Amino acid sequence: MIRKQKKSSEIEQLNYDRSQLLLLNDDFYIREAYKSLRTNVMFSLTADSNSHVIMVTSALPSEGKSTTSVNLAISFAEAGKRTLLIDCDMRKPKIARLLRIKHADGLSDLLFNSEKIENCIFRINNTELYILSAGSIPPNPSELLGSDRMQRLIDSMREKFEYIILDMPPVNVVTDAVVASPLTDGALIVARAGMSERNAVLHAMDQLQRANAKILGGVLTRINEGNNSYSYSKEYGYGYGYGKTPETTGATGK
């Protein structure tokens, strides 16, 4: 009975998350929020490169990072930027399920066999958005993300894409995001109003900063700001009633 309830809850959450995707949702406030996020991210990155790699992560699960990753990637693609979204959560992947992509091969498979690249990267029709799902669940995700093969893959993708978004597992749960931080030009930390704990977020930031990651800012989901359920903060104090805001409609992900 408990398993059935858990399964039903996961399906409901997935359906809700999917309803918040910019590909399916034309809500003005959601679109404007992600345009604002996109603009802030672009200004936060150095202008001396033609390609940027951005990590999106969170302190703990269920704070909205996967939906944020997808929508940020969509927003860049809608601006005409050739964008690649990579599901780097090879423990509990979600991107393929969110976008209903049925590709057997993905990141883990590509790291073991680089010749599979044409079979692994999926393009969303008539857009500049490309998806690399997590692929087969490996026994050693952290080792793969920190490997020379991963470095070579990212280097080769930089030659093909203007923006590369990495959807990473939560920082305080596994070491994957910390290990992969040297691959990136910056990190966004997603927190959920009324759920995320300030100390947990600060601990995640500390872990990333110890790995010399550049923290671009924070994305706060499910915030009660009129109809806008998102907020971006370049200052890392997490204001806007952080930790006190009641849960409202808005995007959420893993």
Short mmCIF file of N, CA and C in Angstrom, two decimals, residues 151-236:
data_model
loop_
_atom_site.label_atom_id
_atom_site.label_comp_id
_atom_site.label_asym_id
_atom_site.label_seq_id
_atom_site.Cartn_x
_atom_site.Cartn_y
_atom_site.Cartn_z
N GLN A 151 35.59 15.33 -19.15
CA GLN A 151 36.24 16.58 -19.53
C GLN A 151 36.33 16.70 -21.05
N ARG A 152 36.73 15.62 -21.71
CA ARG A 152 36.83 15.64 -23.17
C ARG A 152 35.46 15.83 -23.82
N LEU A 153 34.44 15.21 -23.24
CA LEU A 153 33.09 15.35 -23.78
C LEU A 153 32.63 16.80 -23.69
N ILE A 154 32.80 17.42 -22.53
CA ILE A 154 32.39 18.82 -22.37
C ILE A 154 33.19 19.72 -23.31
N ASP A 155 34.47 19.47 -23.43
CA ASP A 155 35.30 20.27 -24.34
C ASP A 155 34.80 20.17 -25.78
N SER A 156 34.42 18.97 -26.20
CA SER A 156 33.93 18.79 -27.57
C SER A 156 32.55 19.45 -27.75
N MET A 157 31.72 19.41 -26.69
CA MET A 157 30.40 20.03 -26.77
C MET A 157 30.50 21.56 -26.80
N ARG A 158 31.53 22.09 -26.17
CA ARG A 158 31.73 23.55 -26.21
C ARG A 158 31.94 24.03 -27.65
N GLU A 159 32.47 23.19 -28.48
CA GLU A 159 32.71 23.56 -29.87
C GLU A 159 31.42 23.58 -30.69
N LYS A 160 30.37 22.95 -30.15
CA LYS A 160 29.12 22.81 -30.91
C LYS A 160 27.97 23.63 -30.35
N PHE A 161 28.04 24.00 -29.06
CA PHE A 161 26.91 24.67 -28.42
C PHE A 161 27.35 25.95 -27.73
N GLU A 162 26.43 26.94 -27.73
CA GLU A 162 26.71 28.21 -27.06
C GLU A 162 26.49 28.11 -25.55
N TYR A 163 25.47 27.34 -25.17
CA TYR A 163 25.18 27.13 -23.75
C TYR A 163 24.96 25.65 -23.47
N ILE A 164 25.60 25.18 -22.40
CA ILE A 164 25.46 23.80 -21.98
C ILE A 164 24.98 23.82 -20.53
N ILE A 165 23.79 23.27 -20.29
CA ILE A 165 23.19 23.26 -18.96
C ILE A 165 23.33 21.85 -18.38
N LEU A 166 23.94 21.76 -17.20
CA LEU A 166 24.13 20.48 -16.53
C LEU A 166 23.17 20.37 -15.35
N ASP A 167 22.24 19.43 -15.43
CA ASP A 167 21.33 19.18 -14.32
C ASP A 167 22.01 18.19 -13.37
N MET A 168 22.44 18.69 -12.21
CA MET A 168 23.24 17.90 -11.27
C MET A 168 22.43 17.41 -10.08
N PRO A 169 22.85 16.31 -9.45
CA PRO A 169 22.19 15.86 -8.22
C PRO A 169 22.39 16.88 -7.10
N PRO A 170 21.59 16.80 -6.04
CA PRO A 170 21.73 17.71 -4.91
C PRO A 170 23.10 17.62 -4.26
N VAL A 171 23.65 18.76 -3.89
CA VAL A 171 25.01 18.83 -3.35
C VAL A 171 25.16 18.12 -2.02
N ASN A 172 24.15 18.25 -1.15
CA ASN A 172 24.28 17.71 0.20
C ASN A 172 23.98 16.23 0.29
N VAL A 173 23.61 15.62 -0.84
CA VAL A 173 23.26 14.20 -0.84
C VAL A 173 24.40 13.35 -1.38
N VAL A 174 24.97 13.77 -2.50
CA VAL A 174 26.09 13.05 -3.12
C VAL A 174 27.14 14.07 -3.57
N THR A 175 28.32 13.60 -3.92
CA THR A 175 29.43 14.49 -4.26
C THR A 175 29.48 14.86 -5.74
N ASP A 176 28.55 14.39 -6.54
CA ASP A 176 28.63 14.53 -8.00
C ASP A 176 28.82 15.98 -8.45
N ALA A 177 28.01 16.90 -7.91
CA ALA A 177 28.08 18.30 -8.34
C ALA A 177 29.43 18.92 -7.98
N VAL A 178 29.95 18.59 -6.81
CA VAL A 178 31.25 19.12 -6.38
C VAL A 178 32.35 18.59 -7.29
N VAL A 179 32.29 17.32 -7.60
CA VAL A 179 33.30 16.69 -8.46
C VAL A 179 33.29 17.31 -9.85
N ALA A 180 32.10 17.63 -10.35
CA ALA A 180 31.97 18.13 -11.72
C ALA A 180 32.14 19.64 -11.83
N SER A 181 32.23 20.33 -10.71
CA SER A 181 32.28 21.80 -10.74
C SER A 181 33.43 22.37 -11.58
N PRO A 182 34.61 21.73 -11.65
CA PRO A 182 35.68 22.28 -12.50
C PRO A 182 35.33 22.33 -13.98
N LEU A 183 34.30 21.59 -14.39
CA LEU A 183 33.90 21.57 -15.79
C LEU A 183 33.08 22.79 -16.17
N THR A 184 32.61 23.53 -15.16
CA THR A 184 31.61 24.56 -15.40
C THR A 184 32.17 25.97 -15.32
N ASP A 185 31.39 26.90 -15.87
CA ASP A 185 31.71 28.32 -15.78
C ASP A 185 30.94 28.99 -14.65
N GLY A 186 29.99 28.28 -14.08
CA GLY A 186 29.19 28.84 -13.00
C GLY A 186 28.11 27.89 -12.56
N ALA A 187 27.60 28.14 -11.35
CA ALA A 187 26.57 27.27 -10.78
C ALA A 187 25.39 28.09 -10.29
N LEU A 188 24.19 27.55 -10.50
CA LEU A 188 22.97 28.10 -9.94
C LEU A 188 22.47 27.14 -8.87
N ILE A 189 22.10 27.68 -7.71
CA ILE A 189 21.57 26.85 -6.63
C ILE A 189 20.08 27.12 -6.51
N VAL A 190 19.29 26.06 -6.63
CA VAL A 190 17.84 26.17 -6.57
C VAL A 190 17.37 25.84 -5.16
N ALA A 191 16.48 26.67 -4.62
CA ALA A 191 15.88 26.43 -3.32
C ALA A 191 14.37 26.61 -3.44
N ARG A 192 13.65 25.97 -2.58
CA ARG A 192 12.18 26.03 -2.63
C ARG A 192 11.65 26.75 -1.39
N ALA A 193 10.90 27.82 -1.62
CA ALA A 193 10.35 28.60 -0.52
C ALA A 193 9.44 27.75 0.36
N GLY A 194 9.60 27.90 1.66
CA GLY A 194 8.76 27.17 2.59
C GLY A 194 9.19 25.74 2.82
N MET A 195 10.27 25.31 2.16
CA MET A 195 10.72 23.93 2.30
C MET A 195 12.22 23.86 2.53
N SER A 196 13.00 24.52 1.68
CA SER A 196 14.46 24.47 1.81
C SER A 196 14.90 25.15 3.11
N GLU A 197 15.88 24.55 3.75
CA GLU A 197 16.40 25.12 4.99
C GLU A 197 17.64 25.96 4.68
N ARG A 198 17.69 27.14 5.27
CA ARG A 198 18.77 28.08 5.01
C ARG A 198 20.15 27.45 5.25
N ASN A 199 20.32 26.75 6.35
CA ASN A 199 21.62 26.16 6.66
C ASN A 199 22.03 25.12 5.62
N ALA A 200 21.04 24.39 5.11
CA ALA A 200 21.33 23.38 4.08
C ALA A 200 21.81 24.05 2.80
N VAL A 201 21.17 25.17 2.44
CA VAL A 201 21.57 25.90 1.23
C VAL A 201 22.97 26.48 1.41
N LEU A 202 23.22 27.06 2.57
CA LEU A 202 24.54 27.64 2.83
C LEU A 202 25.63 26.57 2.83
N HIS A 203 25.30 25.40 3.35
CA HIS A 203 26.27 24.30 3.34
C HIS A 203 26.58 23.87 1.91
N ALA A 204 25.54 23.80 1.07
CA ALA A 204 25.75 23.44 -0.34
C ALA A 204 26.64 24.47 -1.03
N MET A 205 26.37 25.75 -0.77
CA MET A 205 27.20 26.81 -1.34
C MET A 205 28.65 26.67 -0.89
N ASP A 206 28.83 26.37 0.38
CA ASP A 206 30.19 26.23 0.91
C ASP A 206 30.93 25.08 0.22
N GLN A 207 30.22 23.97 0.01
CA GLN A 207 30.85 22.82 -0.65
C GLN A 207 31.29 23.17 -2.07
N LEU A 208 30.45 23.90 -2.79
CA LEU A 208 30.79 24.28 -4.15
C LEU A 208 31.93 25.30 -4.19
N GLN A 209 31.89 26.24 -3.26
CA GLN A 209 32.95 27.25 -3.23
C GLN A 209 34.29 26.64 -2.87
N ARG A 210 34.29 25.62 -2.02
CA ARG A 210 35.53 24.92 -1.68
C ARG A 210 36.12 24.23 -2.90
N ALA A 211 35.25 23.89 -3.85
CA ALA A 211 35.70 23.26 -5.11
C ALA A 211 35.98 24.32 -6.18
N ASN A 212 36.00 25.60 -5.75
CA ASN A 212 36.30 26.73 -6.64
C ASN A 212 35.24 26.94 -7.71
N ALA A 213 34.01 26.54 -7.42
CA ALA A 213 32.93 26.81 -8.35
C ALA A 213 32.51 28.27 -8.24
N LYS A 214 32.18 28.87 -9.36
CA LYS A 214 31.67 30.24 -9.37
C LYS A 214 30.15 30.18 -9.21
N ILE A 215 29.64 30.68 -8.10
CA ILE A 215 28.20 30.65 -7.87
C ILE A 215 27.58 31.89 -8.51
N LEU A 216 26.75 31.65 -9.50
CA LEU A 216 26.13 32.75 -10.25
C LEU A 216 24.98 33.38 -9.49
N GLY A 217 24.35 32.60 -8.63
CA GLY A 217 23.22 33.10 -7.87
C GLY A 217 22.30 31.99 -7.44
N GLY A 218 21.16 32.37 -6.91
CA GLY A 218 20.19 31.40 -6.43
C GLY A 218 18.85 31.59 -7.12
N VAL A 219 18.14 30.49 -7.31
CA VAL A 219 16.80 30.52 -7.89
C VAL A 219 15.84 30.00 -6.83
N LEU A 220 14.88 30.82 -6.47
CA LEU A 220 13.91 30.45 -5.44
C LEU A 220 12.59 30.12 -6.10
N THR A 221 12.12 28.90 -5.92
CA THR A 221 10.87 28.45 -6.55
C THR A 221 9.74 28.46 -5.54
N ARG A 222 8.53 28.49 -6.10
CA ARG A 222 7.30 28.50 -5.30
C ARG A 222 7.27 29.65 -4.31
N ILE A 223 7.54 30.83 -4.83
CA ILE A 223 7.55 32.02 -3.99
C ILE A 223 6.28 32.82 -4.25
N ASN A 224 5.70 33.35 -3.23
CA ASN A 224 4.46 34.10 -3.36
C ASN A 224 4.75 35.56 -3.65
N GLU A 225 4.98 35.85 -4.95
CA GLU A 225 5.23 37.22 -5.38
C GLU A 225 4.20 37.56 -6.44
N GLY A 226 2.97 37.77 -6.04
CA GLY A 226 1.90 37.95 -7.01
C GLY A 226 1.69 36.63 -7.74
N ASN A 227 1.76 36.68 -9.06
CA ASN A 227 1.62 35.46 -9.85
C ASN A 227 2.97 34.87 -10.23
N ASN A 228 4.05 35.54 -9.82
CA ASN A 228 5.38 35.07 -10.19
C ASN A 228 5.88 34.08 -9.15
N SER A 229 6.08 32.84 -9.55
CA SER A 229 6.48 31.79 -8.62
C SER A 229 7.96 31.52 -8.66
N TYR A 230 8.73 32.45 -9.20
CA TYR A 230 10.17 32.29 -9.30
C TYR A 230 10.84 33.58 -8.85
N SER A 231 12.05 33.47 -8.39
CA SER A 231 12.83 34.67 -8.10
C SER A 231 14.30 34.32 -8.23
N TYR A 232 15.08 35.30 -8.67
CA TYR A 232 16.52 35.12 -8.83
C TYR A 232 17.23 36.06 -7.87
N SER A 233 18.26 35.57 -7.22
CA SER A 233 19.02 36.41 -6.31
C SER A 233 20.50 36.24 -6.56
N LYS A 234 21.17 37.35 -6.90
CA LYS A 234 22.62 37.28 -7.05
C LYS A 234 23.30 37.46 -5.70
N GLU A 235 22.57 38.06 -4.77
CA GLU A 235 23.06 38.11 -3.39
C GLU A 235 22.60 36.81 -2.74
N TYR A 236 23.43 36.24 -1.93
CA TYR A 236 23.13 34.89 -1.48
C TYR A 236 22.45 34.85 -0.12
#
